[in-house]
PDB file of C-alpha atoms in Angstrom:
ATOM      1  CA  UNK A   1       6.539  30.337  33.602  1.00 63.00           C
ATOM      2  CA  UNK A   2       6.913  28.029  30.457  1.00 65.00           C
ATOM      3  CA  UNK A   3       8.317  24.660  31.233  1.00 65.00           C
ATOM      4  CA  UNK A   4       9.435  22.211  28.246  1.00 65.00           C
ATOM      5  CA  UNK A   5       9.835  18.521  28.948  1.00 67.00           C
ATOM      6  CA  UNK A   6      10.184  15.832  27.210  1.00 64.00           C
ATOM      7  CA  UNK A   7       8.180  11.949  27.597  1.00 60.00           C
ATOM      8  CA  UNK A   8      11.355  10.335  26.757  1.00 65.00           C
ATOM      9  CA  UNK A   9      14.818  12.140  27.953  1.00 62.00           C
ATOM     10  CA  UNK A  10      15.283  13.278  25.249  1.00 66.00           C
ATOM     11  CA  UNK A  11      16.025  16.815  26.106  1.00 65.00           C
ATOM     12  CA  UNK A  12      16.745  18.951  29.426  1.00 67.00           C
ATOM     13  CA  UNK A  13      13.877  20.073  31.451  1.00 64.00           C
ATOM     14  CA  UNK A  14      13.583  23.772  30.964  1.00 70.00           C
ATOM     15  CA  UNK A  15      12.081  26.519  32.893  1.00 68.00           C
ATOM     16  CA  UNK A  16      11.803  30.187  30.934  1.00 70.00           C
ATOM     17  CA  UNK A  17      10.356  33.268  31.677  1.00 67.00           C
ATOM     18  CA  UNK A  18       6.901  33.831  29.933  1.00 64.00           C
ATOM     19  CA  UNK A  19       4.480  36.779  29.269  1.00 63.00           C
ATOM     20  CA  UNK A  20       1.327  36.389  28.151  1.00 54.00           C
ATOM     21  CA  UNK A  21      -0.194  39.405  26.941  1.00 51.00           C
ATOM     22  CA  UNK A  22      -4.268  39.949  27.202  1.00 42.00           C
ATOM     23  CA  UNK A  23      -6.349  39.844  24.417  1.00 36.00           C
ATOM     24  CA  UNK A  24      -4.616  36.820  23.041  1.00 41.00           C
ATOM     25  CA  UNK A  25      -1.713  34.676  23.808  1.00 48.00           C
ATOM     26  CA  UNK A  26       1.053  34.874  21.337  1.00 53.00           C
ATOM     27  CA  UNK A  27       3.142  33.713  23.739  1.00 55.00           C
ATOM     28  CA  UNK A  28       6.533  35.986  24.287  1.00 58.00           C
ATOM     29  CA  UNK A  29       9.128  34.101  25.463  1.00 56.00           C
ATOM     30  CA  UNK A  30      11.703  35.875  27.400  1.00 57.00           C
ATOM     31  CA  UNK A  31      15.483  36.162  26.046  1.00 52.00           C
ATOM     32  CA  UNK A  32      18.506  33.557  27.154  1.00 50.00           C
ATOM     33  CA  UNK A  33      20.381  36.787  28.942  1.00 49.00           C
ATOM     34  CA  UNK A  34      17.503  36.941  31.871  1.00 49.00           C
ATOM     35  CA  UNK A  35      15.600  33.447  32.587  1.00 56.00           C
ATOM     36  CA  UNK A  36      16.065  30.270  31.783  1.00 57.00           C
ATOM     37  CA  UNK A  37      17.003  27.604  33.674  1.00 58.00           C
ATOM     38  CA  UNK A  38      17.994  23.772  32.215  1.00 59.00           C
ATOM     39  CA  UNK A  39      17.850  20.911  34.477  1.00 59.00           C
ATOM     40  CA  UNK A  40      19.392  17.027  33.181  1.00 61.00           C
ATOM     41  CA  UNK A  41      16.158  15.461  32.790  1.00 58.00           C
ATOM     42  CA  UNK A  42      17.738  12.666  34.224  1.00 60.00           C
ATOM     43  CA  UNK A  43      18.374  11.899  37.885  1.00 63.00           C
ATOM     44  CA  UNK A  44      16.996  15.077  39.311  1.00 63.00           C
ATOM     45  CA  UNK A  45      14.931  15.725  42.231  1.00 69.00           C
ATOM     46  CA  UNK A  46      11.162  17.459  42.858  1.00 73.00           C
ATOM     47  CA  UNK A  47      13.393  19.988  44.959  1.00 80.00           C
ATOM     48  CA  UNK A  48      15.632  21.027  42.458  1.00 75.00           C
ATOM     49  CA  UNK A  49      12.745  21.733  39.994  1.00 72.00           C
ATOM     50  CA  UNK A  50      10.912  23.449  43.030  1.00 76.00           C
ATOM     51  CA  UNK A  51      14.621  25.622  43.436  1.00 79.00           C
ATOM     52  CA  UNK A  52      14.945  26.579  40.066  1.00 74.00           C
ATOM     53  CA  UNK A  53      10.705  27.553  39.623  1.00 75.00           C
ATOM     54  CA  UNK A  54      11.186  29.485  42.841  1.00 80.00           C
ATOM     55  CA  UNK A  55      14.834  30.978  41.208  1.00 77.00           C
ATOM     56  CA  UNK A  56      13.047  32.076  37.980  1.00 73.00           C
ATOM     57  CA  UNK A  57       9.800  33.708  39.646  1.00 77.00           C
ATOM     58  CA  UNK A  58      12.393  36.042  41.602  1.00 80.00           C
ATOM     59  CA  UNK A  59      13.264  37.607  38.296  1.00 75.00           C
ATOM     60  CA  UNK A  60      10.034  38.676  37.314  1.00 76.00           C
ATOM     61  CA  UNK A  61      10.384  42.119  38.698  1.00 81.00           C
ATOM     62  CA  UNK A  62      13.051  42.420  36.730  1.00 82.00           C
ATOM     63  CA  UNK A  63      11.498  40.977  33.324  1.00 80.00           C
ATOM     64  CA  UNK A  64       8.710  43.685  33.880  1.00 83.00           C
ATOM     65  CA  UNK A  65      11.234  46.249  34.015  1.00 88.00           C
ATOM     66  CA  UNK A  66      12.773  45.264  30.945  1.00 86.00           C
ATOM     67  CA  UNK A  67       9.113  45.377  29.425  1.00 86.00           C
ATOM     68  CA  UNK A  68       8.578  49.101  31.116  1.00 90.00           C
ATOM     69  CA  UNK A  69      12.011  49.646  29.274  1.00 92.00           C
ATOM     70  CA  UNK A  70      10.934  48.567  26.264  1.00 91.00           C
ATOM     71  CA  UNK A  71       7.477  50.898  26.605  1.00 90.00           C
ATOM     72  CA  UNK A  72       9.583  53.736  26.986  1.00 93.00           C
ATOM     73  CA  UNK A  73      11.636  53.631  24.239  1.00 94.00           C
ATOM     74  CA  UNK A  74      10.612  55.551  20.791  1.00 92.00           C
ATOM     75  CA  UNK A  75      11.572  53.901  17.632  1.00 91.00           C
ATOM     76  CA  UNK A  76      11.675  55.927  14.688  1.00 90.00           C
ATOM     77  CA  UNK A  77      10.281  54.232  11.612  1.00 89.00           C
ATOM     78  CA  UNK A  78      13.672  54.175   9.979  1.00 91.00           C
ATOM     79  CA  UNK A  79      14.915  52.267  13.407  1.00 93.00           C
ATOM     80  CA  UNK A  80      11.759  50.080  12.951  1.00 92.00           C
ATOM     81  CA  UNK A  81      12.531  48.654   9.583  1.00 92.00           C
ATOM     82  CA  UNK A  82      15.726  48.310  11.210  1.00 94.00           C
ATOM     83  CA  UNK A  83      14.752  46.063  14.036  1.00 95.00           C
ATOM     84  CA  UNK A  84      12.344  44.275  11.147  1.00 94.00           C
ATOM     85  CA  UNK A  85      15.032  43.368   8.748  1.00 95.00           C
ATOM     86  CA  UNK A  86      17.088  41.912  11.695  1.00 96.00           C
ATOM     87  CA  UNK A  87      13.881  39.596  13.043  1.00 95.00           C
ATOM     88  CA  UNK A  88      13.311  38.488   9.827  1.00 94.00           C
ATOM     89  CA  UNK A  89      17.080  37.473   8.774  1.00 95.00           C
ATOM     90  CA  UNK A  90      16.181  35.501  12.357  1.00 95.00           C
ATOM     91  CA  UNK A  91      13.720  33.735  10.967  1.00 93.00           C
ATOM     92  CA  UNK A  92      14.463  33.583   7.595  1.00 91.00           C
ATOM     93  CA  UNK A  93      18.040  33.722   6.867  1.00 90.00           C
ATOM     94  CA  UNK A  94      19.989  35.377   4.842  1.00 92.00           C
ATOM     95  CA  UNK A  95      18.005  35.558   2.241  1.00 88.00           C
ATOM     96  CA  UNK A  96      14.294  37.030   3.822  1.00 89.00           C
ATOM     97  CA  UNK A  97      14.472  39.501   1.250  1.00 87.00           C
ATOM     98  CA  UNK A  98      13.885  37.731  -2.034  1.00 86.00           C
ATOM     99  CA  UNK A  99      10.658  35.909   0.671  1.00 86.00           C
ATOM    100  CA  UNK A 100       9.351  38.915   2.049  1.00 88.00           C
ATOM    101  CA  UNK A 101       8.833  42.455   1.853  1.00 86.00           C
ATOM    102  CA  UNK A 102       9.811  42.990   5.596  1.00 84.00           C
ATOM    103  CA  UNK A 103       8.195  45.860   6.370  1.00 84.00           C
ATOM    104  CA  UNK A 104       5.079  44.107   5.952  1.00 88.00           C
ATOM    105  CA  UNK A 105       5.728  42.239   9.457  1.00 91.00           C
ATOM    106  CA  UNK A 106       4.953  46.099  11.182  1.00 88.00           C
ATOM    107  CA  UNK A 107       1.161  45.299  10.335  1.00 83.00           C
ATOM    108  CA  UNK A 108      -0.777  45.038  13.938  1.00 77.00           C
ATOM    109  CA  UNK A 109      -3.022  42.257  14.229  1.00 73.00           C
ATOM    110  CA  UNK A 110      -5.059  43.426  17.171  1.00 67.00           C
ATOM    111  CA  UNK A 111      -6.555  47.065  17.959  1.00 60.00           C
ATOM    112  CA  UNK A 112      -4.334  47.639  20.537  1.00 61.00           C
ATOM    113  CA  UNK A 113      -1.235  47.444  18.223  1.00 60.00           C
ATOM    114  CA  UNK A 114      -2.775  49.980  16.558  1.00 60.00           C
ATOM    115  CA  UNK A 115      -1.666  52.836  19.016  1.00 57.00           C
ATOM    116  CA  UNK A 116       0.418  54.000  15.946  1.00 54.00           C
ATOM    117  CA  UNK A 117       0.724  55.015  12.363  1.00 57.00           C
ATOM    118  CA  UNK A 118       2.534  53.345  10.074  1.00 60.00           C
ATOM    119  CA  UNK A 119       5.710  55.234   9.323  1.00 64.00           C
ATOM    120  CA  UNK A 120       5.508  56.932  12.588  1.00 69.00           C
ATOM    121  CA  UNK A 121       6.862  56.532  16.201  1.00 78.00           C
ATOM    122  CA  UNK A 122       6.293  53.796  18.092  1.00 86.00           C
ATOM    123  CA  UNK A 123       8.154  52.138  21.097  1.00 90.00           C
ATOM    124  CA  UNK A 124      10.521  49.119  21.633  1.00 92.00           C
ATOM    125  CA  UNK A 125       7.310  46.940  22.909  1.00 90.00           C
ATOM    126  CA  UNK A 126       5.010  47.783  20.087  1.00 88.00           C
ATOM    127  CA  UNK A 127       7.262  46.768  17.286  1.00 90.00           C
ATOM    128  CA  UNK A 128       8.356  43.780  19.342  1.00 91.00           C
ATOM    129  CA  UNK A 129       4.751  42.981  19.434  1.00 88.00           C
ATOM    130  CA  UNK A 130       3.952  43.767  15.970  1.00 90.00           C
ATOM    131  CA  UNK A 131       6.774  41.773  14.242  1.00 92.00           C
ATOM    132  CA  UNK A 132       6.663  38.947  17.182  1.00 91.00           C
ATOM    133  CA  UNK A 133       3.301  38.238  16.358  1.00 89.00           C
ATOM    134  CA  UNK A 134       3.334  38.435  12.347  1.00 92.00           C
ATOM    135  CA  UNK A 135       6.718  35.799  12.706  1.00 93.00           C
ATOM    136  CA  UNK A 136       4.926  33.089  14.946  1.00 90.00           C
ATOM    137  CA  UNK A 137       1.287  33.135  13.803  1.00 89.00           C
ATOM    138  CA  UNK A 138       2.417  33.391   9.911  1.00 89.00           C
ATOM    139  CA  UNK A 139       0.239  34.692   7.446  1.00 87.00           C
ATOM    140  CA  UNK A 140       2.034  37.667   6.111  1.00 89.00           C
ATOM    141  CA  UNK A 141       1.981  37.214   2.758  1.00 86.00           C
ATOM    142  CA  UNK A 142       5.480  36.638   0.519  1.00 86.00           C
ATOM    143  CA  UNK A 143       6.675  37.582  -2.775  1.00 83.00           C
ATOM    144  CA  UNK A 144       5.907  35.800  -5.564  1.00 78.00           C
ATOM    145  CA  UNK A 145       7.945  33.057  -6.965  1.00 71.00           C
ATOM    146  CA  UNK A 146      10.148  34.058 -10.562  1.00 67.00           C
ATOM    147  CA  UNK A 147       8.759  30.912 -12.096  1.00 66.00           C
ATOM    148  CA  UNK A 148       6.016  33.359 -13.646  1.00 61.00           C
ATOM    149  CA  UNK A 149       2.995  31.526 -12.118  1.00 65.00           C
ATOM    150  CA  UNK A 150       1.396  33.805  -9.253  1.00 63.00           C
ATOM    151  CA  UNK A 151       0.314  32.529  -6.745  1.00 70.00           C
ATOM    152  CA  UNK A 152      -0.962  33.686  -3.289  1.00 75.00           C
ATOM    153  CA  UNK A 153       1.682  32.597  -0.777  1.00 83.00           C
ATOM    154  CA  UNK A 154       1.834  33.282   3.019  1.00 89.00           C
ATOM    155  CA  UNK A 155       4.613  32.763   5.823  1.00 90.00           C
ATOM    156  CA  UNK A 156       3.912  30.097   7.725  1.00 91.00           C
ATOM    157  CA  UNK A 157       3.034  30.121  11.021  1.00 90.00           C
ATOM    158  CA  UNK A 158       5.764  28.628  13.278  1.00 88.00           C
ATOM    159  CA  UNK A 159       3.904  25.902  15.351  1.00 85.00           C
ATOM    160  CA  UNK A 160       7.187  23.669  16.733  1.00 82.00           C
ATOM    161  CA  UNK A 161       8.169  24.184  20.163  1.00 76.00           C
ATOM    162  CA  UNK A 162      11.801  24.543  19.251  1.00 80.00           C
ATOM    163  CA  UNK A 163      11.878  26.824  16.530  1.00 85.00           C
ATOM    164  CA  UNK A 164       8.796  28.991  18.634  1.00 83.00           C
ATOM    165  CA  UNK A 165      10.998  28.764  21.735  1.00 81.00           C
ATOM    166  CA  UNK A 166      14.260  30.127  19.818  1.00 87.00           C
ATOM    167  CA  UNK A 167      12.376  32.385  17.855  1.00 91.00           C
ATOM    168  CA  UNK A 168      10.707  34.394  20.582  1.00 86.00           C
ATOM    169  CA  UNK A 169      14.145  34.118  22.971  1.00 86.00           C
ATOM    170  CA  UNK A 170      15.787  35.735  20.138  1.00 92.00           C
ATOM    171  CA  UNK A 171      13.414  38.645  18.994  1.00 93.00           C
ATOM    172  CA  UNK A 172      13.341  38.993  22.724  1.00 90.00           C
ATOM    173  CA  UNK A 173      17.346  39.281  23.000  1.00 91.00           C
ATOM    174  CA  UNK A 174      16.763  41.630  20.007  1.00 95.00           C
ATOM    175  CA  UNK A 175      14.114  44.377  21.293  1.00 94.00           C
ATOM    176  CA  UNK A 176      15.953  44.691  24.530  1.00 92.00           C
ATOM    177  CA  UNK A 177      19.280  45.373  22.445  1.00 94.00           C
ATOM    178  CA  UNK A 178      17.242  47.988  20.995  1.00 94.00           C
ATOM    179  CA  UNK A 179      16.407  49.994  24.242  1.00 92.00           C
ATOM    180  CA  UNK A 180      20.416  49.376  25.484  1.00 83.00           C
ATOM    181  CA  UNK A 181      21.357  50.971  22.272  1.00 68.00           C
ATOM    182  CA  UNK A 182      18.857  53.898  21.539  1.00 62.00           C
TER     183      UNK A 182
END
């Protein structure tokens, strides 16, 4: 469960679905369409925040059959650029492809992203993975600036809770759109 609060009212208390994966934790958020609960951050009670935890647990069986969803779901690599040029336009805008090369976000991180070849098959969850990861830790390097000086540039690495938090809902909202559509 993820929880986001704020020291000074400034914002709703929220409750969203989380999965951690092992190995690391790059922290997937799950979409707006499954869990996510808001509560005023004023004026509320222990019991309603006690409700709404108990409300979101009871959808973790079906979060981890969306995930099981996602696992059985082959992507082509044509439908894999796809889903990349969408996440980045996400992140990026409308203009991610005078940034990046997008296809570069498909590069695994961790050996067990590796389960694949690079223009081959792979399912929902590993590109999900792939491109979740490259988008929030950064690093994947852009293309250079027309100014004529080169110079080594990388993305970013997203470290605000907002942009994280809408990030990851979204790309989340995205790969399950994928295995509804397929």
């Amino acid at each position: 469960m993820v929880m986001i609060n704020s020291h000074n009212g400034s914002c709703s208390y929220q409750l969203m679905a989380g999965i951690f994966r092992l190995v690391c934790t790059n922290g997937l958020i799950v979409g707006a369409r499954i869990a996510a609960i808001n509560i005023r951050h004023m004026g509320h009670t222990g019991e309603e925040v006690i409700a709404a935890s108990l409300r979101l647990a009871s959808e973790t069986p079906r979060i981890m059959d969306d995930i099981h969803r996602m696992q059985g779901v082959e992507l082509p690599y044509k439908r894999q650029v796809d889903f990349v040029h969408e996440a980045a336009q996400l992140r990026m805008g409308d203009d991610y492809e005078d940034k990046i090369r997008p296809e570069a976000l498909l590069s695994p991180r961790r050996w067990n992203d590796i389960g694949f070849t690079a223009g081959g098959p792979a399912t929902v969850w590993q590109c999900f993975n792939r491109v979740q990861e490259n988008l929030i830790r950064g690093g994947v390097p852009l293309k250079p600036q027309t100014d004529g000086v080169y110079r080594r540039r990388s993305l970013r690495a997203l470290n605000g809770i907002d942009g994280n938090t809408r990030l990851n809902r979204e790309l989340w909202d995205l790969a399950d759109s994928y295995t509804l559509n397929n």
